[in-house]
Coordinates of C-alpha atoms in Angstrom, one line a residue:
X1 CA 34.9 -9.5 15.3
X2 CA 31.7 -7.6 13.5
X3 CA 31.2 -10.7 11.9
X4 CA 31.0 -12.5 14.9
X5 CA 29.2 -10.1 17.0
X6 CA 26.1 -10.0 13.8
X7 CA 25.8 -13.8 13.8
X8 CA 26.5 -14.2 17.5
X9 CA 23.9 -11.7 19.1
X10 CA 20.8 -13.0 18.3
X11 CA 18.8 -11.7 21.5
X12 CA 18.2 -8.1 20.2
X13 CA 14.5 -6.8 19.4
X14 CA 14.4 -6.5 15.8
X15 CA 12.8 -3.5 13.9
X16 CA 11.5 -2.9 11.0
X17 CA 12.9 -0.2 8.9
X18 CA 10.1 0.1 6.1
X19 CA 6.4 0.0 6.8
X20 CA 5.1 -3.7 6.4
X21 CA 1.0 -4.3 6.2
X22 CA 0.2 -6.4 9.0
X23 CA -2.8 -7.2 8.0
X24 CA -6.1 -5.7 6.3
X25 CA -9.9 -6.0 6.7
X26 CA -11.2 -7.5 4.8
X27 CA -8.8 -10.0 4.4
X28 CA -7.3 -10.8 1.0
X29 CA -9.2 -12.8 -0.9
X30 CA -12.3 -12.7 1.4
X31 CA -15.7 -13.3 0.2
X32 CA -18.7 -11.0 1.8
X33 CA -22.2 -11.4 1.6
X34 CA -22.7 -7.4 2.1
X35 CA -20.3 -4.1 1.2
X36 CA -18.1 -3.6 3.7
X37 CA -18.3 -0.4 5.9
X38 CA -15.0 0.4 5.8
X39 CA -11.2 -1.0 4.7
X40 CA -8.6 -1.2 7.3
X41 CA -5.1 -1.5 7.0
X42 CA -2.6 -1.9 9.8
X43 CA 0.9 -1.7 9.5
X44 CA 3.8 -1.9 11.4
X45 CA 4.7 1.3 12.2
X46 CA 2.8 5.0 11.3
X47 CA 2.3 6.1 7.9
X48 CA 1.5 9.2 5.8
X49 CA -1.1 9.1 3.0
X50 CA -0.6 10.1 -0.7
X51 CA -2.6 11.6 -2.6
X52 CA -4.2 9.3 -4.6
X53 CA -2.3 6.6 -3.0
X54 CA -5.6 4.6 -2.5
X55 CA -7.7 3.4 -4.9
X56 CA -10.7 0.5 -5.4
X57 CA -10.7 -1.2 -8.5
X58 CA -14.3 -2.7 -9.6
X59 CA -14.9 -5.9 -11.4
X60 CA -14.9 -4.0 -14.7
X61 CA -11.9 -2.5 -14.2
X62 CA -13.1 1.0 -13.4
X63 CA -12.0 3.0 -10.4
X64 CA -14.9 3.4 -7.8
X65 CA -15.4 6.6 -6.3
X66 CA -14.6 6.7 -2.5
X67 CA -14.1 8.8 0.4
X68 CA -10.7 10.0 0.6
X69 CA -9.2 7.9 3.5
X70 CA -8.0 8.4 6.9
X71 CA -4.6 8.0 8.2
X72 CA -4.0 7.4 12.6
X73 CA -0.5 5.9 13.5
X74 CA -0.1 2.7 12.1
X75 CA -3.9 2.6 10.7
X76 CA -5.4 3.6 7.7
X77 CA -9.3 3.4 7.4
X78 CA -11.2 4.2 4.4
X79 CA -15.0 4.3 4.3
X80 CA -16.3 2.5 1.5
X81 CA -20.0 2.8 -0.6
X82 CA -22.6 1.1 0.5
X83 CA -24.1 0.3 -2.8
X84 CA -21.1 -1.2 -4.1
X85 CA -22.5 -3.9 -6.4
X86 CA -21.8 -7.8 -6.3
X87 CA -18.6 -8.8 -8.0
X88 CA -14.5 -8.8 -7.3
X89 CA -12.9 -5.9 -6.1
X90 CA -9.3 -4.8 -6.1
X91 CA -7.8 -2.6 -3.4
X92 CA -4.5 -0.7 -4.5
X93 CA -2.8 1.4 -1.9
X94 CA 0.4 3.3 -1.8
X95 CA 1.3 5.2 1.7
X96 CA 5.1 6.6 3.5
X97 CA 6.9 4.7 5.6
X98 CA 8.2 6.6 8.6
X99 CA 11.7 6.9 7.4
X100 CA 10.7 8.5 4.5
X101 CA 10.1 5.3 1.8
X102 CA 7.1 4.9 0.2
X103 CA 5.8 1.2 0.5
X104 CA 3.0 -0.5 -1.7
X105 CA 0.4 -3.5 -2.2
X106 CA -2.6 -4.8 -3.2
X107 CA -5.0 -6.8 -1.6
X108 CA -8.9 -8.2 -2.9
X109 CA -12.4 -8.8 -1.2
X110 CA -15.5 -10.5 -2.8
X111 CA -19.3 -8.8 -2.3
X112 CA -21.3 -11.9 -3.5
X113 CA -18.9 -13.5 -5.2
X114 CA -15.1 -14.8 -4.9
X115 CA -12.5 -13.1 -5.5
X116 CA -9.1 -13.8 -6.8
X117 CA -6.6 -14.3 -4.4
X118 CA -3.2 -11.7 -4.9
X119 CA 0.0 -13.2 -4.4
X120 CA 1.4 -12.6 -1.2
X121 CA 4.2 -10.6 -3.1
X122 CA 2.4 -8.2 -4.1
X123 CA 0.6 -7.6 -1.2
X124 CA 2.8 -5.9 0.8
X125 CA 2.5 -7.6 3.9
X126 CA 4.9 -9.0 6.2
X127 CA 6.0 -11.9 4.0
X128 CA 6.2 -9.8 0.5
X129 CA 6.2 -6.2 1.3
X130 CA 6.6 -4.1 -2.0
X131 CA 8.7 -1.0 -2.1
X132 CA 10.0 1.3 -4.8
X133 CA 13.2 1.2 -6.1
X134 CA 14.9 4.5 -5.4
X135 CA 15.6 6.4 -8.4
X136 CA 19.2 7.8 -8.9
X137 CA 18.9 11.0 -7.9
X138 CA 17.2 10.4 -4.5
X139 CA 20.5 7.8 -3.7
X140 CA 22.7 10.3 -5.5
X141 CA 21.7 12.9 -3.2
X142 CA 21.6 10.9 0.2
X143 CA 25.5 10.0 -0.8
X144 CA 26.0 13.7 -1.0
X145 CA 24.4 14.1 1.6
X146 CA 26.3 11.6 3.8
X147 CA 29.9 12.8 2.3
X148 CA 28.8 16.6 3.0
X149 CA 28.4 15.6 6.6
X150 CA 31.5 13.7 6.9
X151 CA 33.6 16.5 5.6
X152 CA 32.7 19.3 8.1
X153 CA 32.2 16.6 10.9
X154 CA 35.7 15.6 10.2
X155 CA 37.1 18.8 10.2
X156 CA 35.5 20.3 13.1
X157 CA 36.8 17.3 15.2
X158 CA 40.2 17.5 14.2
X159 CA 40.9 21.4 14.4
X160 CA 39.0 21.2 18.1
X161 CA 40.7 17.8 19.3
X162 CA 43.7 17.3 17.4
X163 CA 45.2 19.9 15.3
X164 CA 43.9 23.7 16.5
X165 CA 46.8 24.9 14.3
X166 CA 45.4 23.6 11.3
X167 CA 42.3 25.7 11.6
X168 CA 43.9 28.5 9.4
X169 CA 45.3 25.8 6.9
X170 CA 43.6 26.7 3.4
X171 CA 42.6 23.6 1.7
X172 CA 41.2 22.7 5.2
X173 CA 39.2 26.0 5.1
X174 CA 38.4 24.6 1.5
X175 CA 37.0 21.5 2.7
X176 CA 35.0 23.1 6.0
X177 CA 32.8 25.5 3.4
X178 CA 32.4 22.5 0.9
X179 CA 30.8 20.3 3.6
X180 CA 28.3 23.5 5.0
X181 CA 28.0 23.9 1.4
X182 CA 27.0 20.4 0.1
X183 CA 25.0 19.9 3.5
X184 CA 22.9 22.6 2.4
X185 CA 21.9 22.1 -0.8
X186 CA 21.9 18.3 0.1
X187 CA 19.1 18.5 2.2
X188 CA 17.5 20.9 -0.2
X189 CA 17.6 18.9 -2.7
X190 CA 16.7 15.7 -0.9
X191 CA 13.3 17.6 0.0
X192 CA 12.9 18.8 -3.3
X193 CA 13.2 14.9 -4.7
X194 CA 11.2 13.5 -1.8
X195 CA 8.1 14.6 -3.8
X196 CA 8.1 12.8 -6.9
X197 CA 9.4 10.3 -5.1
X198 CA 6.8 9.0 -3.0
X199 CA 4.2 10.1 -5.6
X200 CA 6.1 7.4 -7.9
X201 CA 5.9 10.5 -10.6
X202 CA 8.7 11.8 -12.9
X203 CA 11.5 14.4 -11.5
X204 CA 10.0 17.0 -14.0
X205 CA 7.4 17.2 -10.9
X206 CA 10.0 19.0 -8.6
X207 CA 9.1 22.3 -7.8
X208 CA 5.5 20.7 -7.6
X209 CA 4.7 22.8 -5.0
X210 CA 1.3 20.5 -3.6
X211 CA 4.3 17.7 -3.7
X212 CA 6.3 19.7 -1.5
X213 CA 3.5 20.5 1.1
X214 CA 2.7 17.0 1.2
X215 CA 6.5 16.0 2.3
X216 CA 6.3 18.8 4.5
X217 CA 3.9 17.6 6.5
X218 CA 5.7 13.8 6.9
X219 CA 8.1 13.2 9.8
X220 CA 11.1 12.7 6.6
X221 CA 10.1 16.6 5.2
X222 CA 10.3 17.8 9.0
X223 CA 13.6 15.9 9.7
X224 CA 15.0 17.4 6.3
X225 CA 14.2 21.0 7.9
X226 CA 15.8 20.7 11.2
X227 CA 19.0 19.8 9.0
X228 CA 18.4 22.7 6.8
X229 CA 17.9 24.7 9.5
X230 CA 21.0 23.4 11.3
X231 CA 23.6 23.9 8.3
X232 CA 22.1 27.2 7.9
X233 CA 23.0 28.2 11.6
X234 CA 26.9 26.8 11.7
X235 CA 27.1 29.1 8.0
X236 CA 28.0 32.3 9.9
X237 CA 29.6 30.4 12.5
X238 CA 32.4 28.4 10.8
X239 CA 32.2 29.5 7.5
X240 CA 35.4 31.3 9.0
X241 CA 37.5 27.8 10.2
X242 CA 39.2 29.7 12.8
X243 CA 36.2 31.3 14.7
X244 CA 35.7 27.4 15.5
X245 CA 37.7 27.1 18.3
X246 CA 36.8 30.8 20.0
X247 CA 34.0 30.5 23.1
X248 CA 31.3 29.6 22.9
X249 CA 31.5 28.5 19.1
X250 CA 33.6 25.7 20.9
X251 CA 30.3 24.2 22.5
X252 CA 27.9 25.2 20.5
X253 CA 29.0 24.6 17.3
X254 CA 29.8 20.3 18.4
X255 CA 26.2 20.5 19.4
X256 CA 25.0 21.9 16.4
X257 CA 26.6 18.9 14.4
X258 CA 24.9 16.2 16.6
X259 CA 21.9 17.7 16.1
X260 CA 22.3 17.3 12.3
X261 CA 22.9 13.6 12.8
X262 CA 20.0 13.3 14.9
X263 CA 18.2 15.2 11.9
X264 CA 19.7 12.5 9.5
X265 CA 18.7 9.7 11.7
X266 CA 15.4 10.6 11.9
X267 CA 15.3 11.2 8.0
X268 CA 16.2 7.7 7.7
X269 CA 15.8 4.4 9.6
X270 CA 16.1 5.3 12.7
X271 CA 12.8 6.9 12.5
X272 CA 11.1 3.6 11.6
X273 CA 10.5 1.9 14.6
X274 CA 9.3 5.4 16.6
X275 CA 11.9 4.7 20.1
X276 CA 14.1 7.2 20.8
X277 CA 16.7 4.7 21.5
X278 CA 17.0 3.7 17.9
X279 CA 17.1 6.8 16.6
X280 CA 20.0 7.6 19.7
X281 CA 21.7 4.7 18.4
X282 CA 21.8 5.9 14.5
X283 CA 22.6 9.3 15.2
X284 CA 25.5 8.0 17.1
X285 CA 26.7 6.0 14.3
X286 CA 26.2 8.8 11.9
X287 CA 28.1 10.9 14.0
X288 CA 31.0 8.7 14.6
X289 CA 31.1 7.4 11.5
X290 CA 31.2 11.1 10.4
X291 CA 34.2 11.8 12.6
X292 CA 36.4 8.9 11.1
X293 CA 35.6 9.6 7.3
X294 CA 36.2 13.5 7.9
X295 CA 39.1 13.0 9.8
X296 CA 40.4 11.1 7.5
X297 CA 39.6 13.4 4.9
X298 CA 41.2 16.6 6.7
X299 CA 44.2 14.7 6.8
X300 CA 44.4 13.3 3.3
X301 CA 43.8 17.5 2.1
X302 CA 46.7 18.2 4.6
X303 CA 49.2 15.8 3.3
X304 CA 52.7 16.5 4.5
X305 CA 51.9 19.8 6.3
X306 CA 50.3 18.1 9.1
X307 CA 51.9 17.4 12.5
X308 CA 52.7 14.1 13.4
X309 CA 51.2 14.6 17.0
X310 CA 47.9 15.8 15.1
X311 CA 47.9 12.3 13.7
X312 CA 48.2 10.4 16.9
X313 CA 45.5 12.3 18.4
X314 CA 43.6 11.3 15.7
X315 CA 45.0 8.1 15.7
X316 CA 43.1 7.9 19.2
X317 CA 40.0 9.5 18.3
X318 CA 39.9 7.7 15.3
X319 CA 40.3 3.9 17.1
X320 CA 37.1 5.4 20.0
X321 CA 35.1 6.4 17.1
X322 CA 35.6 2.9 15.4
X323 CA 35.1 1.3 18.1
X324 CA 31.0 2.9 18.9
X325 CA 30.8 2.9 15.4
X326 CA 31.2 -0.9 15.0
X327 CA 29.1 -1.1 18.3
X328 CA 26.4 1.0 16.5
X329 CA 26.8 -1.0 13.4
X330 CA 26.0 -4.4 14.9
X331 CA 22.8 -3.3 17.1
X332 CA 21.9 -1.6 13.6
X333 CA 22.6 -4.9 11.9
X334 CA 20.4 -7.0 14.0
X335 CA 17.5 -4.5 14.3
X336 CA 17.0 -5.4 10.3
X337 CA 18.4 -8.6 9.9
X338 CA 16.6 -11.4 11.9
X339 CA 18.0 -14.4 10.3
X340 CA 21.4 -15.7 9.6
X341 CA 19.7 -17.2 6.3
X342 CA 18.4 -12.9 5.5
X343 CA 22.4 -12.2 5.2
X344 CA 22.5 -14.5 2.1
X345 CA 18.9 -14.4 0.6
X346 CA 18.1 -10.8 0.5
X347 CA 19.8 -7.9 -1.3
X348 CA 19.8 -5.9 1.9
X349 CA 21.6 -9.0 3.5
X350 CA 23.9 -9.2 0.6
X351 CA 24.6 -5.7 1.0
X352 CA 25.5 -5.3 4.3
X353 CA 28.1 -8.2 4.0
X354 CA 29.3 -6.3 1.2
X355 CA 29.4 -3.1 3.4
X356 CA 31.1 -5.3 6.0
X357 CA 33.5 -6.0 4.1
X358 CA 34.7 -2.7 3.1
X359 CA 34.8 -1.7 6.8
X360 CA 37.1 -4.5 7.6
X361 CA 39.0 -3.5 4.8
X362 CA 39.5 0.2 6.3
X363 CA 40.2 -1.3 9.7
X364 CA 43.1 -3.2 7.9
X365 CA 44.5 0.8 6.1
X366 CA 44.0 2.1 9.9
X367 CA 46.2 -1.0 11.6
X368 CA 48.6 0.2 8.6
X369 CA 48.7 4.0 9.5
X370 CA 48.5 3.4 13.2
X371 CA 51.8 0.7 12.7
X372 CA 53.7 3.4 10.8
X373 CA 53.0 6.2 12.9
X374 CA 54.3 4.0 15.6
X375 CA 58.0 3.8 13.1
X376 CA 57.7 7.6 13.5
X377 CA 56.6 7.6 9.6
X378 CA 53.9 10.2 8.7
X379 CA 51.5 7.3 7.0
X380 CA 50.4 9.5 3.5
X381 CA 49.5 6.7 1.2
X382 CA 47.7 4.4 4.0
X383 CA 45.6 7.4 5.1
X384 CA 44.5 7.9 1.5
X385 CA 43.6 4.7 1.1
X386 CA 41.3 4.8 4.4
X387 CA 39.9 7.5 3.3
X388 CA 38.7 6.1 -0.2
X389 CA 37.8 2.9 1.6
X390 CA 35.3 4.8 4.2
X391 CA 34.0 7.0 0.9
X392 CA 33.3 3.2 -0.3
X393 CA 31.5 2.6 3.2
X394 CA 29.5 5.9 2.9
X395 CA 28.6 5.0 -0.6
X396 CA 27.4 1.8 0.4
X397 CA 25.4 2.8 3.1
X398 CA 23.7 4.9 1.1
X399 CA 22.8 2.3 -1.3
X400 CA 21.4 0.1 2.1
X401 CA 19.1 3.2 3.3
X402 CA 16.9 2.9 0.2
X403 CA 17.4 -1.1 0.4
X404 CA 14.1 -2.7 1.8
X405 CA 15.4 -4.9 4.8
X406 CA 14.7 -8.3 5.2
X407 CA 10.7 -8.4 6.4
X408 CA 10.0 -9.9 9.6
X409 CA 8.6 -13.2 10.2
X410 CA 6.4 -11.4 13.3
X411 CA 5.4 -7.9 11.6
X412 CA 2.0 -8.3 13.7
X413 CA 3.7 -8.3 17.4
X414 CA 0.0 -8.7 18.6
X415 CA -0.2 -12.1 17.3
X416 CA 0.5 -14.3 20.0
X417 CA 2.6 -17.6 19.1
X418 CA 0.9 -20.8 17.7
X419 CA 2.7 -22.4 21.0
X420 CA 1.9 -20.2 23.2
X421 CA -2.1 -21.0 22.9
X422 CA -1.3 -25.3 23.2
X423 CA -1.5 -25.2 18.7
X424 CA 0.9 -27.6 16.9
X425 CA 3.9 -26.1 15.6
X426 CA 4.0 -25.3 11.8
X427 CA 5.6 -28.0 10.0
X428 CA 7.7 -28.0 7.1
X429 CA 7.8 -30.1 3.8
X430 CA 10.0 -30.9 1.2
X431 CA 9.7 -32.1 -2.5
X432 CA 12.2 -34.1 -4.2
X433 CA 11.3 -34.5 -8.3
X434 CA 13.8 -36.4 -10.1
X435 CA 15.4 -34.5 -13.3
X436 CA 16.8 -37.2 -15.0
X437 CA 20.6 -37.6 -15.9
X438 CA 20.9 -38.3 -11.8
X439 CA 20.3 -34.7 -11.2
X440 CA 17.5 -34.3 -8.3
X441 CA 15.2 -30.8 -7.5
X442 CA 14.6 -30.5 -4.2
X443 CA 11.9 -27.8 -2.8
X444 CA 11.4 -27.0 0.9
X445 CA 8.4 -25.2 1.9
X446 CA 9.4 -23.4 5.6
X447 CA 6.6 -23.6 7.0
X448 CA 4.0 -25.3 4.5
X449 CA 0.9 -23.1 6.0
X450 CA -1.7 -20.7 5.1
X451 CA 0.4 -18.2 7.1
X452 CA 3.1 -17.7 4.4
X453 CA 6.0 -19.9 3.2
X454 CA 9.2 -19.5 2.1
X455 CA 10.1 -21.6 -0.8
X456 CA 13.9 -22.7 -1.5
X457 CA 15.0 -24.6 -4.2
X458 CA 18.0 -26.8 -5.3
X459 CA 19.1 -28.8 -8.1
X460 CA 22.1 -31.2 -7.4
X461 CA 23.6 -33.8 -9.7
X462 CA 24.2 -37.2 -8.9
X463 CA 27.7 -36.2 -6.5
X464 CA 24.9 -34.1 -4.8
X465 CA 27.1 -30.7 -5.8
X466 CA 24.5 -27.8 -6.7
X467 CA 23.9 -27.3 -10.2
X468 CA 23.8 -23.8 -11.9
X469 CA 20.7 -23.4 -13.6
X470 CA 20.2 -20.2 -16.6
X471 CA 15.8 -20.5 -16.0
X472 CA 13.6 -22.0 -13.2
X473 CA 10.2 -22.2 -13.9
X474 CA 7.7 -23.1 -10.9
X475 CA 3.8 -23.1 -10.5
X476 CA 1.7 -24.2 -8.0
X477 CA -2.1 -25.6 -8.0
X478 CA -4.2 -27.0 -5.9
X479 CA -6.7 -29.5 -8.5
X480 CA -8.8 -30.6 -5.3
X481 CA -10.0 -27.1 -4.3
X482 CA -10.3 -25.8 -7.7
X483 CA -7.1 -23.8 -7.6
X484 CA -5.7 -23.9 -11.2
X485 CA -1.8 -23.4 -12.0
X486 CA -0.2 -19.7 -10.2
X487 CA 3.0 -18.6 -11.5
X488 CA 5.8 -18.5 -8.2
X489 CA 8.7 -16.2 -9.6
X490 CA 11.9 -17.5 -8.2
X491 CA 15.3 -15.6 -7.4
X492 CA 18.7 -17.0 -7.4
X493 CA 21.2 -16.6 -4.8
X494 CA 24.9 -18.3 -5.2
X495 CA 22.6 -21.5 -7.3
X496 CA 20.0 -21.6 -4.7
X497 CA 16.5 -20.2 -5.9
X498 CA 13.8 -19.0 -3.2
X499 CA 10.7 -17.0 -3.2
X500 CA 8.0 -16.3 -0.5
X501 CA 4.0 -17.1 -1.2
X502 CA 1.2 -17.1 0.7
X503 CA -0.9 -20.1 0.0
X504 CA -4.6 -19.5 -0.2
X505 CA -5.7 -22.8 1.2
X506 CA -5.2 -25.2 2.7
X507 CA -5.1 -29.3 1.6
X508 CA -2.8 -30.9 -1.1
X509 CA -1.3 -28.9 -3.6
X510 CA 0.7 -29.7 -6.9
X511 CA 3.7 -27.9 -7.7
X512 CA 5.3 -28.5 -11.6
X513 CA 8.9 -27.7 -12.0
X514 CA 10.8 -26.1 -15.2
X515 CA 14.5 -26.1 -15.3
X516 CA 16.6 -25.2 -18.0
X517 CA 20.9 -25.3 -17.9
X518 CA 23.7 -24.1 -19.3
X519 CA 23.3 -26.3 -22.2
X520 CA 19.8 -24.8 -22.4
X521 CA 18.2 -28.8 -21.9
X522 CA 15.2 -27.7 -20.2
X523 CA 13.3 -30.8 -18.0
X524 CA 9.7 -30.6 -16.6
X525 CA 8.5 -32.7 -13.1
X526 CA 6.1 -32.4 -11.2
X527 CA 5.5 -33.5 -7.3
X528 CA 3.0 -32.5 -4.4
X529 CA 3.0 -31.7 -0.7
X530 CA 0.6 -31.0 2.2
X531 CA -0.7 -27.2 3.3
X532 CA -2.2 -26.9 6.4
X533 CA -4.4 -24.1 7.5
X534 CA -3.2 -20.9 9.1
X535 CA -1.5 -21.3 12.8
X536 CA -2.1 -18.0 13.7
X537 CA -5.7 -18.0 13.8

């Protein structure tokens, strides 16, 4: 049923969930006869600055000296020199992505001369956005973070709706202080690391203290102190697990943990695209998801002691808090994912199959527990194994919240449609170069414009079955305009290689294939196809 309901709702207004550069003035590879007054960079959503996250890079390779740049929403402008001499210049820029990620590119502009075009992946933009890779203690300490969360969530929801006698139950008084305890230095720590982080420095930088006023002053550092601030209230309220169900901890305490999944949503994606309904709908998941996970925690530190009507009331709270989680989960899903094809061809897409997966695999321990509860059997073993299985799911979605998503095909939303102002639609092209042996490469280049272009490749033998290749070697050139050979790094997925680039120009352009096999026989060909020029003006 998730399954169905990610590949069946298709009608949902996607978000992004990492900053994408929409585009940049001057444009990336643009030649002008004069210094321009400015740079402009407009993104997707609003950034912070780094400190030294911007730089110029002359023709000799020097860094110019420049004003420092501003940042406003979702633009950045940075006044430039107006002596800057003729020649090629390289702009480098590295800036925060609302939820918290820091993003990257490049982009160049000619005064008086031409400049070298940057590969669209590296760029940054909305067809090769660039972000750092998470090191392991920033995803270490979001997972204990999430787990942290689960546990007191879990606990507080089953001592105030299923088992109030449990409350004085010592390894559930055990796991109440651990979760406060974790959530704590958690979010401490995850401020601490946000620093070096974004600055893309070493963790010896983390007591910087001008790294920690910098992530203050984000929308992540301020989301990071609400949750601070939030485990720091419950402390003297349910450090004692019995003074949880007295008035008015009752109330205030419940509302105290939504508020710190709010605080985690908007230390996360559901920041990115600025609604408040996206970050309604993540705090929601995190709280429900919290719910299941701890529950099934409290019950797995229980064991036998606990009361078989305690499980079926968590049996039921446990099936409504599936069931918004799984709602939660699919709007989620589709706000990132905005291709059937972005499920199998990107590592986020890969990832949240594989997350999928593990849920459905915990649905299938729940249908287990809630069957055996229903034979009057106190379900032990089945319960543990939920519970390892959601840890798995927690673990996972960690991994996803420091994966870049899939970037969208319409990061600039002011750009109207090609078909929408009477322009022919953007066709596509494909390349079949013969390998020898009856083996055939075929490329397809969707759509073959200056707009951007995703390339997929396949090599099949004579039976047409895909053959698995150990090297795949591509360039691209374009003799008639001058353009000479530029390396396109391909990635494989399941024996089909892709890659995204941005061609320069338009007009007929050469591509030269190397493949090499399992027998290491490597086989060069060559073939050509048609660009035409951009189709969004």
């Amino acid at each position: 049923m998730v399954l169905a309901a990610v590949f069946g709702l298709g009608l949902v207004t996607p978000a992004s969930a990492h900053a994408e550069l929409v585009r940049s003035t001057p444009a990336n590879g643009a030649r002008l006869e004069a210094p321009p007054p400015e740079v402009r960079l407009r993104f997707t959503e609003s950034v912070n600055l780094i400190e030294g996250g911007m730089r110029l890079v002359g023709p000799g390779g020097a860094t110019v000296t420049t004003a420092a740049p501003v940042s406003a929403g979702r633009t950045v402008t940075w006044p430039m020199p107006a002596d800057l001499p003729p020649g090629s210049y390289v702009v480098t820029w590295r800036v925060i992505s609302s939820d918290g990620h820091p993003v990257s590119g490049a982009f160049s502009f000619g005064v008086g001369a031409a400049a070298h075009v940057i590969p669209d992946s590296a760029t940054g933009s909305s067809t090769g956005a660039s972000v750092s890779t998470a090191p392991w203690p920033v995803l270490a300490a979001r997972l204990a973070g999430y787990l942290a969360f689960a546990a007191f969530t879990g606990v507080v929801a089953f001592v105030l709706g299923c088992g109030p006698a449990a409350r004085t139950a010592p390894g559930l008084q055990k796991l109440a202080r651990l979760g406060l305890s974790g959530g704590i230095v958690g979010a401490l720590v995850g401020l601490l690391l946000q620093g070096p982080y974004t600055a893309g420095v070493g963790m010896s930088h983390l007591l910087d203290p001008s790294l920690l006023r910098e992530t203050l002053s984000t929308p992540f550092g301020l989301a990071m102190l609400w949750r601070l601030a939030l485990y720091t209230v419950l402390v003297p309220l349910a450090w004692r697990l019995p003074s949880v169900t007295n008035r008015p901890n009752c109330w205030f305490i419940p509302a105290a943990v939504a508020g710190t999944a709010v605080a985690i949503a908007a230390a996360g994606h559901g920041a990115a695209s600025g609604r408040i309904s996206d970050l309604a709908v993540v705090a929601v998941h995190v709280l429900t998801a919290g719910i299941w996970v701890g529950g099934l925690l409290a019950l797995t530190v229980l064991g036998r002691s606990v009361d078989r009507d305690a499980i079926a009331e968590f049996s039921a709270l446990a099936m409504l808090s599936v069931l918004i989680l799984v709602a939660t989960g699919v709007v989620n899903a589709l706000q990132h994912v905005h291709a059937v094809d972005q499920l199998f061809w990107t590592r986020y897409g890969l990832l949240l199959l594989a997350k999928l997966a593990l849920v459905g695999a915990a649905l299938v321990g729940a249908a287990v527990s809630r069957q055996r509860l229903r034979q009057h059997r106190i379900p032990l073993l089945s319960v543990r194994v939920e519970a390892l299985l959601t840890a798995a799911v927690l673990l996972m979605t960690a991994v996803l919240s420091m994966t870049t998503p899939p970037p969208s095909e319409a990061a600039a939303a002011g750009r109207p449609a090609a078909a929408a102002r009477g322009e022919s639609p953007a066709r596509n092209q494909q390349v079949q170069m013969p390998l020898g042996d009856g083996r055939t490469a075929v490329l397809a280049v969707l759509p073959a414009t200056t707009d951007g272009s995703l390339l997929n490749l396949v090599v099949t033998d004579s039976s047409g079955r895909p053959v698995r290749l150990t090297r795949v070697d591509l360039k691209v050139s374009n003799p008639g305009r001058g353009v000479a050979a530029i390396p396109v790094p391909m990635v494989e997925r399941s024996r089909l290689w892709g890659a995204r680039y941005r061609f320069p120009l338009s007009g007929t352009w050469k591509v030269t294939l190397t493949v090499q096999d399992q027998d290491l026989n490597a086989v060069v060909t060559a073939g050509s196809f048609a660009v035409t020029g951009s189709t969004t003006g």
